[in-house]
CSV table of C-alpha atoms and ligand atoms in Angstrom, one decimal:
chain,number,residue,atom,x,y,z
A,155,MET,CA,-49.4,-40.9,27.7
A,156,ALA,CA,-49.1,-41.8,24.0
A,157,PRO,CA,-46.4,-44.3,23.2
A,158,ALA,CA,-43.8,-43.3,20.7
A,159,CYS,CA,-44.5,-45.3,17.5
A,160,SER,CA,-41.5,-46.8,15.8
A,161,PRO,CA,-41.7,-47.3,12.0
A,162,THR,CA,-42.7,-50.9,12.2
A,163,ASN,CA,-45.2,-50.7,15.0
A,164,SER,CA,-48.0,-53.3,14.9
A,165,LEU,CA,-50.5,-52.4,17.5
A,166,HIS,CA,-53.5,-54.0,19.1
A,167,VAL,CA,-56.3,-51.7,18.1
A,168,ALA,CA,-60.0,-51.4,19.2
A,169,VAL,CA,-62.4,-49.9,16.7
A,170,ILE,CA,-65.8,-48.9,18.2
A,171,GLY,CA,-68.6,-49.4,15.6
A,172,ALA,CA,-69.0,-51.5,12.5
A,173,GLY,CA,-70.7,-48.8,10.3
A,174,ALA,CA,-69.2,-47.3,7.2
A,175,ALA,CA,-66.5,-45.6,9.3
A,176,GLY,CA,-65.5,-48.6,11.5
A,177,LEU,CA,-65.4,-50.9,8.5
A,178,ALA,CA,-63.0,-48.5,6.6
A,179,ALA,CA,-60.9,-48.1,9.7
A,180,ALA,CA,-60.6,-51.8,10.4
A,181,ARG,CA,-59.6,-52.5,6.8
A,182,GLU,CA,-56.9,-49.8,6.7
A,183,LEU,CA,-55.6,-50.8,10.2
A,184,ARG,CA,-55.2,-54.4,9.1
A,185,ARG,CA,-53.6,-53.4,5.8
A,186,GLU,CA,-51.0,-51.6,8.0
A,187,SER,CA,-50.5,-54.8,10.0
A,188,HIS,CA,-52.3,-53.9,13.1
A,189,SER,CA,-54.4,-56.4,14.9
A,190,VAL,CA,-58.0,-55.2,15.1
A,191,ILE,CA,-61.1,-55.9,17.1
A,192,ILE,CA,-64.3,-54.1,16.1
A,193,PHE,CA,-66.9,-53.8,18.9
A,194,GLU,CA,-70.4,-53.5,17.5
A,195,ARG,CA,-73.5,-53.4,19.7
A,196,GLY,CA,-75.8,-54.3,16.8
A,197,THR,CA,-76.2,-57.7,15.1
A,198,GLN,CA,-74.8,-56.8,11.7
A,199,VAL,CA,-72.5,-54.4,9.9
A,200,GLY,CA,-73.8,-51.2,8.3
A,201,GLY,CA,-74.6,-49.0,11.2
A,202,LEU,CA,-77.0,-46.2,10.3
A,203,TRP,CA,-77.9,-48.0,7.1
A,204,VAL,CA,-79.4,-51.0,9.0
A,205,TYR,CA,-83.1,-49.9,8.7
A,206,THR,CA,-85.5,-50.9,11.4
A,207,PRO,CA,-89.2,-50.1,11.7
A,208,GLN,CA,-88.6,-49.9,15.4
A,209,THR,CA,-88.4,-46.5,17.0
A,210,GLU,CA,-87.6,-45.3,20.5
A,211,PRO,CA,-90.5,-45.2,23.1
A,212,ASP,CA,-89.9,-41.5,23.7
A,213,PRO,CA,-90.6,-39.8,20.3
A,214,LEU,CA,-88.2,-36.9,21.1
A,215,SER,CA,-85.6,-39.2,22.5
A,216,LEU,CA,-85.0,-36.9,25.5
A,217,ASP,CA,-84.9,-39.6,28.2
A,218,PRO,CA,-81.3,-40.5,28.9
A,219,ASN,CA,-82.3,-43.9,30.1
A,220,ARG,CA,-84.3,-44.9,27.1
A,221,THR,CA,-83.6,-47.9,25.0
A,222,VAL,CA,-81.6,-46.5,22.1
A,223,VAL,CA,-82.4,-47.4,18.5
A,224,HIS,CA,-79.3,-46.7,16.5
A,225,SER,CA,-80.6,-46.0,13.0
A,226,SER,CA,-82.3,-42.8,11.9
A,227,VAL,CA,-83.1,-44.1,8.4
A,228,TYR,CA,-86.7,-43.7,7.2
A,229,ASP,CA,-88.4,-46.2,4.9
A,230,SER,CA,-88.4,-43.9,1.8
A,231,LEU,CA,-84.8,-42.7,2.2
A,232,ARG,CA,-82.7,-42.5,-1.0
A,233,THR,CA,-79.1,-41.3,-0.9
A,234,ASN,CA,-78.5,-37.5,-1.1
A,235,LEU,CA,-75.3,-37.9,-3.1
A,236,PRO,CA,-74.8,-39.6,-6.5
A,237,ARG,CA,-73.6,-43.2,-6.0
A,238,GLU,CA,-70.3,-42.8,-8.0
A,239,CYS,CA,-68.9,-40.2,-5.7
A,240,MET,CA,-70.5,-41.6,-2.5
A,241,GLY,CA,-68.5,-44.9,-2.3
A,242,TYR,CA,-65.1,-45.7,-1.0
A,243,ARG,CA,-62.3,-44.8,-3.5
A,244,ASP,CA,-61.1,-48.3,-4.4
A,245,PHE,CA,-64.4,-50.0,-4.0
A,246,PRO,CA,-66.8,-47.9,-6.1
A,247,PHE,CA,-70.5,-47.9,-5.4
A,248,VAL,CA,-71.7,-49.1,-8.8
A,249,PRO,CA,-74.9,-50.9,-9.7
A,250,ARG,CA,-74.8,-54.7,-9.4
A,251,ASN,CA,-76.5,-55.8,-12.6
A,252,ASP,CA,-75.9,-59.4,-11.7
A,253,ASP,CA,-78.5,-59.2,-8.9
A,254,ALA,CA,-82.1,-58.3,-9.8
A,255,SER,CA,-82.9,-57.5,-6.1
A,256,ARG,CA,-80.4,-54.5,-6.2
A,257,ASP,CA,-81.4,-50.9,-6.8
A,258,PRO,CA,-79.4,-49.6,-9.9
A,259,ARG,CA,-80.5,-46.0,-9.6
A,260,ARG,CA,-78.0,-43.2,-9.3
A,261,TYR,CA,-79.5,-42.1,-6.0
A,262,PRO,CA,-80.5,-45.5,-4.7
A,263,SER,CA,-82.6,-46.5,-1.6
A,264,HIS,CA,-81.0,-47.1,1.8
A,265,ARG,CA,-81.3,-50.8,1.2
A,266,GLU,CA,-78.8,-50.6,-1.6
A,267,VAL,CA,-76.3,-48.7,0.6
A,268,LEU,CA,-76.5,-51.4,3.2
A,269,ALA,CA,-76.0,-54.1,0.5
A,270,TYR,CA,-73.0,-52.1,-0.7
A,271,LEU,CA,-71.5,-52.1,2.8
A,272,GLN,CA,-72.2,-55.8,3.2
A,273,ASP,CA,-70.4,-56.3,-0.2
A,274,PHE,CA,-67.4,-54.3,1.1
A,275,ALA,CA,-67.3,-56.2,4.4
A,276,ARG,CA,-67.4,-59.5,2.5
A,277,GLU,CA,-64.9,-58.6,-0.2
A,278,PHE,CA,-62.2,-57.7,2.5
A,279,ASN,CA,-63.2,-60.3,5.1
A,280,LEU,CA,-64.0,-57.6,7.6
A,281,GLU,CA,-66.7,-59.5,9.6
A,282,GLU,CA,-64.1,-61.8,11.1
A,283,MET,CA,-62.8,-58.8,13.1
A,284,VAL,CA,-66.2,-57.9,14.5
A,285,ARG,CA,-67.5,-58.8,17.9
A,286,PHE,CA,-71.3,-58.3,17.4
A,287,GLU,CA,-73.8,-57.6,20.1
A,288,THR,CA,-71.0,-56.2,22.2
A,289,GLU,CA,-71.4,-52.6,23.5
A,290,VAL,CA,-68.4,-50.5,24.6
A,291,VAL,CA,-69.5,-49.0,27.9
A,292,CYS,CA,-66.2,-47.4,29.0
A,293,VAL,CA,-62.9,-46.3,27.4
A,294,GLU,CA,-60.3,-44.9,29.7
A,295,PRO,CA,-56.5,-44.5,29.8
A,296,GLU,CA,-54.6,-47.3,31.6
A,297,GLY,CA,-51.0,-46.2,31.9
A,298,GLN,CA,-49.7,-45.8,28.3
A,299,LYS,CA,-52.6,-48.0,27.0
A,300,TRP,CA,-56.4,-48.0,26.9
A,301,LYS,CA,-58.8,-50.0,28.9
A,302,ILE,CA,-62.1,-51.0,27.2
A,303,ARG,CA,-65.0,-52.3,29.2
A,304,SER,CA,-67.6,-54.0,27.0
A,305,LYS,CA,-71.0,-55.6,27.7
A,306,SER,CA,-72.2,-58.5,25.6
A,307,SER,CA,-75.8,-59.2,24.9
A,308,ASP,CA,-75.9,-61.8,27.7
A,309,GLY,CA,-75.1,-59.0,30.2
A,310,ILE,CA,-71.4,-60.1,30.8
A,311,PHE,CA,-68.9,-57.3,31.3
A,312,LYS,CA,-65.3,-57.7,30.1
A,313,ASP,CA,-62.2,-55.5,30.6
A,314,GLU,CA,-59.5,-55.6,27.9
A,315,ILE,CA,-56.3,-53.6,27.3
A,316,PHE,CA,-55.6,-52.1,23.8
A,317,ASP,CA,-52.7,-50.0,22.5
A,318,SER,CA,-55.0,-47.8,20.6
A,319,VAL,CA,-58.7,-46.9,20.2
A,320,VAL,CA,-60.4,-45.6,17.1
A,321,VAL,CA,-63.9,-44.2,17.8
A,322,CYS,CA,-66.4,-44.8,15.0
A,323,ASN,CA,-69.7,-44.7,16.8
A,324,GLY,CA,-71.6,-42.5,14.4
A,325,HIS,CA,-73.3,-39.2,15.2
A,326,TYR,CA,-76.9,-39.5,14.0
A,327,THR,CA,-78.5,-41.1,17.0
A,328,GLU,CA,-78.7,-38.5,19.7
A,329,PRO,CA,-81.3,-35.9,18.6
A,330,ARG,CA,-81.0,-32.1,18.9
A,331,VAL,CA,-84.4,-30.6,19.5
A,332,ALA,CA,-85.4,-27.0,18.6
A,333,HIS,CA,-86.5,-24.7,21.4
A,334,VAL,CA,-89.9,-23.3,20.6
A,335,PRO,CA,-91.2,-20.6,23.0
A,336,GLY,CA,-94.5,-21.7,24.6
A,337,ILE,CA,-94.0,-25.4,23.6
A,338,ASP,CA,-94.6,-26.7,27.2
A,339,SER,CA,-98.3,-25.7,27.1
A,340,TRP,CA,-98.8,-26.6,23.4
A,341,PRO,CA,-101.1,-29.6,23.4
A,342,GLY,CA,-99.9,-31.3,20.1
A,343,LYS,CA,-97.5,-34.2,19.5
A,344,GLN,CA,-93.8,-33.8,18.9
A,345,ILE,CA,-91.4,-36.2,17.3
A,346,HIS,CA,-87.7,-36.0,16.2
A,347,SER,CA,-86.8,-37.3,12.7
A,348,HIS,CA,-84.7,-39.9,14.4
A,349,ASN,CA,-88.0,-41.6,15.2
A,350,TYR,CA,-89.7,-41.0,11.8
A,351,ARG,CA,-90.1,-44.0,9.6
A,352,VAL,CA,-93.3,-43.8,7.5
A,353,PRO,CA,-95.8,-41.1,6.7
A,354,TYR,CA,-99.1,-43.0,7.6
A,355,PRO,CA,-99.3,-41.8,11.3
A,356,PHE,CA,-99.7,-38.3,9.9
A,357,LYS,CA,-102.8,-39.0,7.8
A,358,ASP,CA,-105.1,-36.0,7.6
A,359,GLN,CA,-103.0,-34.0,10.1
A,360,VAL,CA,-101.6,-30.5,9.9
A,361,VAL,CA,-97.9,-31.0,10.4
A,362,VAL,CA,-95.1,-28.5,11.1
A,363,VAL,CA,-91.7,-29.7,10.2
A,364,ILE,CA,-88.8,-27.8,11.7
A,365,GLY,CA,-85.7,-27.8,9.5
A,366,ASN,CA,-85.3,-27.8,5.8
A,367,PHE,CA,-82.0,-29.6,5.1
A,368,ALA,CA,-81.8,-33.1,3.8
A,369,SER,CA,-84.1,-34.9,6.3
A,370,GLY,CA,-86.5,-32.0,6.8
A,371,SER,CA,-87.0,-31.6,3.0
A,372,ASP,CA,-87.4,-35.4,2.5
A,373,ILE,CA,-89.7,-36.0,5.4
A,374,SER,CA,-92.0,-33.1,4.7
A,375,ARG,CA,-92.4,-34.3,1.1
A,376,ASP,CA,-93.0,-37.8,2.3
A,377,ILE,CA,-95.8,-36.6,4.6
A,378,THR,CA,-97.5,-34.4,2.0
A,379,GLY,CA,-98.9,-37.5,0.4
A,380,VAL,CA,-101.1,-38.3,3.4
A,381,ALA,CA,-101.3,-35.1,5.5
A,382,LYS,CA,-103.8,-32.3,5.2
A,383,GLU,CA,-101.1,-29.6,5.3
A,384,VAL,CA,-97.4,-29.6,5.8
A,385,HIS,CA,-95.6,-26.4,6.9
A,386,ILE,CA,-91.8,-26.2,7.0
A,387,ALA,CA,-90.2,-23.8,9.5
A,388,SER,CA,-86.6,-22.9,8.8
A,389,ARG,CA,-84.4,-20.6,10.8
A,390,SER,CA,-82.2,-20.0,7.8
A,391,ASN,CA,-85.0,-18.2,6.0
A,392,PRO,CA,-85.7,-14.4,6.3
A,393,SER,CA,-88.5,-13.6,8.6
A,394,GLU,CA,-91.0,-12.7,5.9
A,395,THR,CA,-90.6,-16.0,4.1
A,396,TYR,CA,-93.9,-17.6,3.1
A,397,GLN,CA,-93.9,-19.7,-0.1
A,398,LYS,CA,-95.9,-22.6,-1.5
A,399,LEU,CA,-93.4,-25.2,-2.6
A,400,PRO,CA,-93.6,-26.8,-6.1
A,401,GLY,CA,-94.3,-30.5,-6.5
A,402,SER,CA,-97.4,-30.7,-4.1
A,403,ASN,CA,-100.4,-28.7,-3.3
A,404,ASN,CA,-100.2,-28.8,0.5
A,405,LEU,CA,-96.6,-27.8,1.3
A,406,TRP,CA,-95.5,-24.4,2.5
A,407,LEU,CA,-92.2,-22.9,3.5
A,408,HIS,CA,-92.0,-20.4,6.3
A,409,SER,CA,-89.5,-18.6,8.4
A,410,MET,CA,-88.9,-20.0,11.9
A,411,ILE,CA,-91.6,-20.5,14.5
A,412,GLU,CA,-92.2,-17.5,16.7
A,413,SER,CA,-94.2,-19.4,19.4
A,414,ALA,CA,-96.6,-22.2,20.2
A,415,ARG,CA,-99.8,-21.6,22.1
A,416,LYS,CA,-102.0,-23.7,24.4
A,417,ASP,CA,-104.9,-23.4,21.9
A,418,GLY,CA,-102.9,-25.6,19.5
A,419,SER,CA,-101.7,-22.8,17.2
A,420,ILE,CA,-98.2,-22.3,15.9
A,421,ILE,CA,-97.2,-18.8,15.0
A,422,PHE,CA,-94.4,-18.2,12.5
A,423,LYS,CA,-92.1,-15.2,12.4
A,424,ASN,CA,-93.8,-14.3,9.1
A,425,GLY,CA,-97.1,-13.7,11.1
A,426,LYS,CA,-98.9,-16.8,9.7
A,427,VAL,CA,-100.8,-18.9,12.1
A,428,VAL,CA,-101.7,-22.6,11.7
A,429,GLN,CA,-103.6,-25.0,14.0
A,430,ALA,CA,-101.2,-28.0,14.0
A,431,ASN,CA,-101.4,-31.5,15.2
A,432,THR,CA,-97.8,-32.5,15.2
A,433,ILE,CA,-94.3,-30.9,15.1
A,434,VAL,CA,-91.5,-33.0,13.5
A,435,HIS,CA,-88.1,-31.8,14.6
A,436,CYS,CA,-85.6,-32.3,11.7
A,437,THR,CA,-83.0,-30.4,13.6
A,438,GLY,CA,-80.0,-32.6,13.5
A,439,TYR,CA,-78.1,-34.6,16.1
A,440,LYS,CA,-75.5,-34.3,18.8
A,441,TYR,CA,-72.1,-35.9,19.0
A,442,HIS,CA,-72.3,-38.2,21.9
A,443,PHE,CA,-69.6,-40.4,23.5
A,444,PRO,CA,-71.2,-41.7,26.7
A,445,PHE,CA,-68.4,-44.4,27.0
A,446,LEU,CA,-65.4,-42.0,26.8
A,447,ASN,CA,-63.6,-41.1,30.0
A,448,THR,CA,-60.6,-38.8,29.3
A,449,ASN,CA,-60.8,-37.0,32.7
A,450,GLY,CA,-62.4,-34.0,31.0
A,451,TYR,CA,-59.8,-33.6,28.3
A,452,ILE,CA,-62.2,-34.2,25.4
A,453,THR,CA,-65.4,-32.2,25.6
A,454,VAL,CA,-68.5,-31.7,23.5
A,455,ASP,CA,-69.5,-28.1,23.6
A,456,ASP,CA,-72.4,-27.0,21.4
A,457,ASN,CA,-71.5,-29.9,19.1
A,458,CYS,CA,-67.9,-29.0,18.9
A,459,VAL,CA,-65.8,-32.0,19.9
A,460,GLY,CA,-62.4,-30.9,21.1
A,461,PRO,CA,-59.7,-30.4,21.1
A,462,LEU,CA,-59.1,-32.4,17.9
A,463,TYR,CA,-56.3,-31.9,15.4
A,464,LYS,CA,-57.9,-31.9,11.9
A,465,HIS,CA,-61.1,-33.4,13.5
A,466,VAL,CA,-59.2,-36.7,14.2
A,467,PHE,CA,-56.5,-36.6,16.9
A,468,PRO,CA,-56.8,-35.1,20.4
A,469,PRO,CA,-53.3,-33.5,20.7
A,470,ALA,CA,-52.5,-34.8,24.2
A,471,LEU,CA,-53.8,-38.3,23.6
A,472,ALA,CA,-52.6,-38.7,20.1
A,473,PRO,CA,-52.0,-40.9,18.3
A,474,THR,CA,-53.5,-43.7,20.4
A,475,LEU,CA,-56.9,-42.2,20.5
A,476,SER,CA,-58.6,-41.1,17.3
A,477,PHE,CA,-62.0,-40.3,15.8
A,478,ILE,CA,-63.1,-41.2,12.3
A,479,GLY,CA,-66.1,-39.6,10.7
A,480,LEU,CA,-66.8,-36.4,12.7
A,481,PRO,CA,-66.9,-33.9,9.8
A,482,TRP,CA,-70.2,-33.6,8.0
A,483,MET,CA,-71.4,-32.2,4.6
A,484,THR,CA,-68.7,-34.1,2.8
A,485,LEU,CA,-68.0,-37.2,0.9
A,486,GLN,CA,-68.5,-39.4,4.0
A,487,PHE,CA,-67.2,-42.8,2.9
A,488,PHE,CA,-64.3,-41.3,1.0
A,489,MET,CA,-63.3,-39.3,4.0
A,490,PHE,CA,-63.6,-42.3,6.3
A,491,GLU,CA,-61.2,-44.1,4.1
A,492,LEU,CA,-58.6,-41.3,4.0
A,493,GLN,CA,-58.8,-40.6,7.8
A,494,SER,CA,-58.4,-44.3,8.4
A,495,LYS,CA,-55.3,-44.5,6.2
A,496,TRP,CA,-53.9,-41.6,8.2
A,497,VAL,CA,-54.6,-43.1,11.6
A,498,ALA,CA,-53.3,-46.5,10.5
A,499,ALA,CA,-50.1,-45.0,9.1
A,500,VAL,CA,-49.5,-42.8,12.1
A,501,LEU,CA,-50.0,-45.7,14.5
A,502,SER,CA,-47.4,-47.8,12.6
A,503,GLY,CA,-45.0,-45.0,12.6
A,504,ARG,CA,-44.9,-44.6,8.8
A,505,VAL,CA,-46.3,-41.1,9.1
A,506,THR,CA,-45.6,-38.7,12.0
A,507,LEU,CA,-47.8,-36.1,13.6
A,508,PRO,CA,-46.5,-32.7,14.8
A,509,SER,CA,-45.8,-32.4,18.5
A,510,SER,CA,-48.7,-32.1,20.8
A,511,ASP,CA,-48.1,-28.4,21.3
A,512,ARG,CA,-48.0,-27.8,17.5
A,513,MET,CA,-51.3,-29.7,17.1
A,514,MET,CA,-52.8,-27.7,19.9
A,515,GLU,CA,-51.7,-24.4,18.2
A,516,ASP,CA,-53.4,-25.6,15.0
A,517,VAL,CA,-56.6,-26.3,16.9
A,518,THR,CA,-56.5,-22.9,18.5
A,519,ALA,CA,-55.9,-21.2,15.2
A,520,PHE,CA,-58.8,-23.2,13.6
A,521,TYR,CA,-61.1,-22.1,16.4
A,522,ALA,CA,-60.0,-18.4,16.0
A,523,LYS,CA,-60.7,-18.5,12.3
A,524,ARG,CA,-64.2,-20.1,12.9
A,525,ASP,CA,-65.0,-17.3,15.4
A,526,ALA,CA,-63.6,-14.6,13.2
A,527,ASN,CA,-65.9,-15.9,10.4
A,528,LYS,CA,-68.8,-15.7,13.0
A,529,LEU,CA,-69.5,-19.4,12.5
A,530,PRO,CA,-71.4,-20.9,15.5
A,531,LYS,CA,-69.5,-23.6,17.4
A,532,ARG,CA,-72.0,-26.2,16.2
A,533,TYR,CA,-70.6,-25.8,12.7
A,534,THR,CA,-67.0,-26.6,13.8
A,535,HIS,CA,-67.1,-30.0,12.0
A,536,LYS,CA,-69.2,-28.8,9.0
A,537,LEU,CA,-66.9,-29.0,6.0
A,538,GLY,CA,-69.1,-27.9,3.0
A,539,GLU,CA,-67.2,-25.6,0.8
A,540,CYS,CA,-63.8,-26.4,2.3
A,541,GLN,CA,-64.2,-30.2,2.1
A,542,VAL,CA,-61.9,-30.8,-0.9
A,543,ASP,CA,-59.1,-28.8,0.7
A,544,TYR,CA,-59.5,-30.9,3.9
A,545,LEU,CA,-59.6,-34.2,2.0
A,546,ASP,CA,-56.7,-33.3,-0.2
A,547,TRP,CA,-54.7,-32.4,2.9
A,548,ILE,CA,-55.3,-35.8,4.5
A,549,ALA,CA,-54.6,-37.5,1.2
A,550,GLU,CA,-51.2,-35.7,1.1
A,551,GLN,CA,-50.3,-37.0,4.6
A,552,VAL,CA,-50.7,-40.6,3.4
A,553,GLY,CA,-49.4,-40.2,-0.1
A,554,ALA,CA,-52.8,-40.8,-1.7
A,555,PRO,CA,-53.9,-38.9,-4.8
A,556,PRO,CA,-56.1,-35.7,-4.3
A,557,VAL,CA,-59.8,-35.8,-4.8
A,558,GLU,CA,-60.6,-36.6,-8.5
A,559,HIS,CA,-62.0,-33.7,-10.6
A,560,TRP,CA,-65.3,-35.6,-11.3
A,561,ARG,CA,-65.8,-36.4,-7.6
A,562,ALA,CA,-65.3,-32.8,-6.5
A,563,GLU,CA,-67.6,-31.5,-9.2
A,564,GLU,CA,-70.3,-34.1,-8.5
A,565,VAL,CA,-70.4,-33.3,-4.8
A,566,HIS,CA,-70.6,-29.6,-5.4
A,567,GLY,CA,-73.3,-30.0,-8.0
A,568,GLY,CA,-75.1,-32.6,-5.9
A,569,TYR,CA,-75.4,-30.3,-2.9
A,570,ARG,CA,-76.5,-27.4,-5.2
A,571,ARG,CA,-79.2,-29.5,-6.7
A,572,LEU,CA,-80.3,-30.7,-3.3
A,573,ALA,CA,-80.7,-27.1,-2.1
A,574,THR,CA,-82.4,-25.7,-5.2
A,575,GLN,CA,-84.3,-28.7,-6.6
A,576,SER,CA,-85.2,-30.7,-3.5
A,577,ASP,CA,-88.2,-32.3,-5.1
A,578,THR,CA,-86.4,-33.6,-8.3
A,579,PHE,CA,-82.7,-33.7,-7.7
A,580,ARG,CA,-82.6,-37.5,-7.3
A,581,ASP,CA,-84.1,-38.1,-10.7
A,582,LYS,CA,-83.0,-35.2,-12.9
A,583,TRP,CA,-79.5,-33.9,-13.3
A,584,ASP,CA,-77.3,-32.1,-15.8
A,585,ASP,CA,-73.9,-33.8,-15.2
A,586,ASP,CA,-73.8,-36.9,-17.3
A,587,HIS,CA,-70.3,-35.9,-18.5
A,588,LEU,CA,-69.2,-36.4,-14.8
A,589,ILE,CA,-70.7,-39.9,-14.6
A,590,LEU,CA,-68.8,-40.8,-17.8
A,591,GLU,CA,-65.6,-39.4,-16.3
A,592,ALA,CA,-66.1,-41.4,-13.1
A,593,TYR,CA,-66.6,-44.7,-15.0
A,594,GLU,CA,-63.6,-44.0,-17.2
A,595,ASP,CA,-61.6,-43.5,-14.1
A,596,PHE,CA,-63.0,-46.8,-12.5
A,597,LEU,CA,-62.2,-48.7,-15.7
A,598,ARG,CA,-58.7,-47.2,-16.0
A,599,GLN,CA,-57.9,-48.3,-12.5
A,600,LYS,CA,-59.5,-51.7,-13.1
A,601,LEU,CA,-61.9,-51.1,-10.2
A,602,ILE,CA,-64.9,-52.4,-12.2
B,721,FAD,P1,-72.9,-45.3,11.8
B,721,FAD,O1,-73.3,-45.8,10.5
B,721,FAD,O2,-73.9,-44.7,12.7
B,721,FAD,O3,-72.2,-46.5,12.6
B,721,FAD,C1,-71.8,-46.5,13.9
B,721,FAD,C2,-71.9,-47.9,14.5
B,721,FAD,O4,-71.4,-47.8,15.8
B,721,FAD,C3,-73.3,-48.5,14.6
B,721,FAD,O5,-73.2,-49.8,14.0
B,721,FAD,C4,-73.5,-48.6,16.1
B,721,FAD,O6,-74.3,-49.7,16.4
B,721,FAD,C5,-72.1,-48.7,16.6
B,721,FAD,N1,-72.0,-48.2,18.0
B,721,FAD,C6,-72.3,-47.0,18.5
B,721,FAD,N2,-72.0,-46.9,19.8
B,721,FAD,C7,-71.4,-48.1,20.2
B,721,FAD,C8,-70.9,-48.7,21.4
B,721,FAD,N3,-70.9,-47.9,22.5
B,721,FAD,N4,-70.4,-49.9,21.3
B,721,FAD,C9,-70.4,-50.7,20.2
B,721,FAD,N5,-70.9,-50.2,19.0
B,721,FAD,C10,-71.4,-49.0,19.0
B,721,FAD,N6,-74.1,-40.1,4.0
B,721,FAD,C11,-73.8,-40.3,2.6
B,721,FAD,O7,-72.6,-40.4,2.2
B,721,FAD,N7,-74.8,-40.3,1.7
B,721,FAD,C12,-76.1,-40.2,2.1
B,721,FAD,O8,-77.0,-40.2,1.3
B,721,FAD,C13,-76.4,-40.0,3.5
B,721,FAD,N8,-77.7,-40.0,3.9
B,721,FAD,C14,-77.9,-39.9,5.3
B,721,FAD,C15,-79.3,-39.8,5.7
B,721,FAD,C16,-79.6,-39.7,7.1
B,721,FAD,C17,-81.0,-39.7,7.5
B,721,FAD,C18,-78.5,-39.6,8.0
B,721,FAD,C19,-78.8,-39.5,9.5
B,721,FAD,C20,-77.2,-39.7,7.6
B,721,FAD,C21,-76.9,-39.8,6.2
B,721,FAD,N9,-75.6,-39.8,5.8
B,721,FAD,C22,-75.3,-40.0,4.4
B,721,FAD,C23,-74.4,-39.7,6.7
B,721,FAD,C24,-74.1,-41.1,7.3
B,721,FAD,O9,-74.1,-40.9,8.6
B,721,FAD,C25,-72.8,-41.7,6.8
B,721,FAD,O10,-72.9,-41.9,5.5
B,721,FAD,C26,-72.3,-43.0,7.5
B,721,FAD,O11,-73.1,-44.0,7.2
B,721,FAD,C27,-72.0,-42.9,9.0
B,721,FAD,O12,-71.2,-44.0,9.3
B,721,FAD,P2,-70.6,-44.1,10.7
B,721,FAD,O13,-69.8,-45.4,10.6
B,721,FAD,O14,-69.8,-42.9,11.1
B,721,FAD,O15,-71.8,-44.2,11.7
């Protein structure tokens, strides 16, 4: 199905989504002389970072026919990575001292990230490639090419043929909800963090937050200011866990919930019982490609999207179908940029992929290693500790330098502080020497 790319190939490429991944992809594809159209169902660039107070009518977002609100950003959100390491490599995310409305903090608010992405789009004239308010509803093979069916905001459907499709639709919109025994008869309210914006609706309530990673930790602290009590349930904690957390007088950490009862009580595995008003599920999201029709070749099984060579290319459909941005717990924007360079260079024929069989062998070996390490399928795309190896590998494919020392150290230290000092990590740190190294690097490369 995939056309053989000759070294000067200039293809007609569709990018789905104008978030941080789609913008990076479009920029790199155009740099490699491809013609690009970005389909974006929203009204502006920025994807997830376009904050809206609007939420979905169904607070758990379980109804498949609901009106989808894309962003999961809450009002108080600040970045969970230091800005120097968070930006694209050749367009650093540095404070804009020429504009008083901007947030100069090292861990700025979500508004600053959106402003940065708008700067990026403006700097490289990316908006001219975007078709706003145009949702992709179907992507399917058509001979050696791809047919895209889109729907504009005035309800008009359009079919178009592209040589290649790059999927950048984001993966923080379709909630995963924890299964709690007895929940069907529990009388309280439930909401997923996708639909959390501000703490005020939780005033004077007893709230149970499920999940203690970035959003769970942030949202529980956000709510402590107005709620009577906040109890975090975390499945990664040993069953005896029961701890009052520093920084507020009404926040407790527990092990996972054992069950919910019809009298309104929640019983934790540590034996503690609370009468709760609301459960907030901060339990992550599902990869979701409702528009993709590959006759069953690409599947999403317990959040493992596959088969994908290095999380990007489906072997039998490569290189004309690709995915940017699936791995998580990594330097997102930096990774988007590298993956995009790889896709653009493979499409132009400047870089070649192994044969489909060899790519499939690699995928099979990767799954075998995951299973041998007893990692659940849902962690297939979690990079974490191995992120620098992954990013360096992609960099090598496209002749880009490996991850800088300061960037690798910042992200490791950043995640460590996030886990161990979740109440203070955005305002207290011990790595000023890395900030200095980063800025010396930006100056040396004349990036600032
Ligand atoms: P998105 O930003 O979600 O963009 C996808 C775009 O695709 C959207 O504009 C959407 O409208 C469009 N789209 C979707 N489907 C269609 C369709 N069918 N047709 C047309 N358009 C479509 N990362 C960090 O680096 N630092 C952080 O501090 C950080 N904090 C985060 C906090 C939260 C609460 C969450 C959920 C994530 C956070 N992330 C953070 C990760 C974040 O997801 C990435 O940084 C990044 O913004 C994702 O970009 P994306 O382009 O992949 O997806």
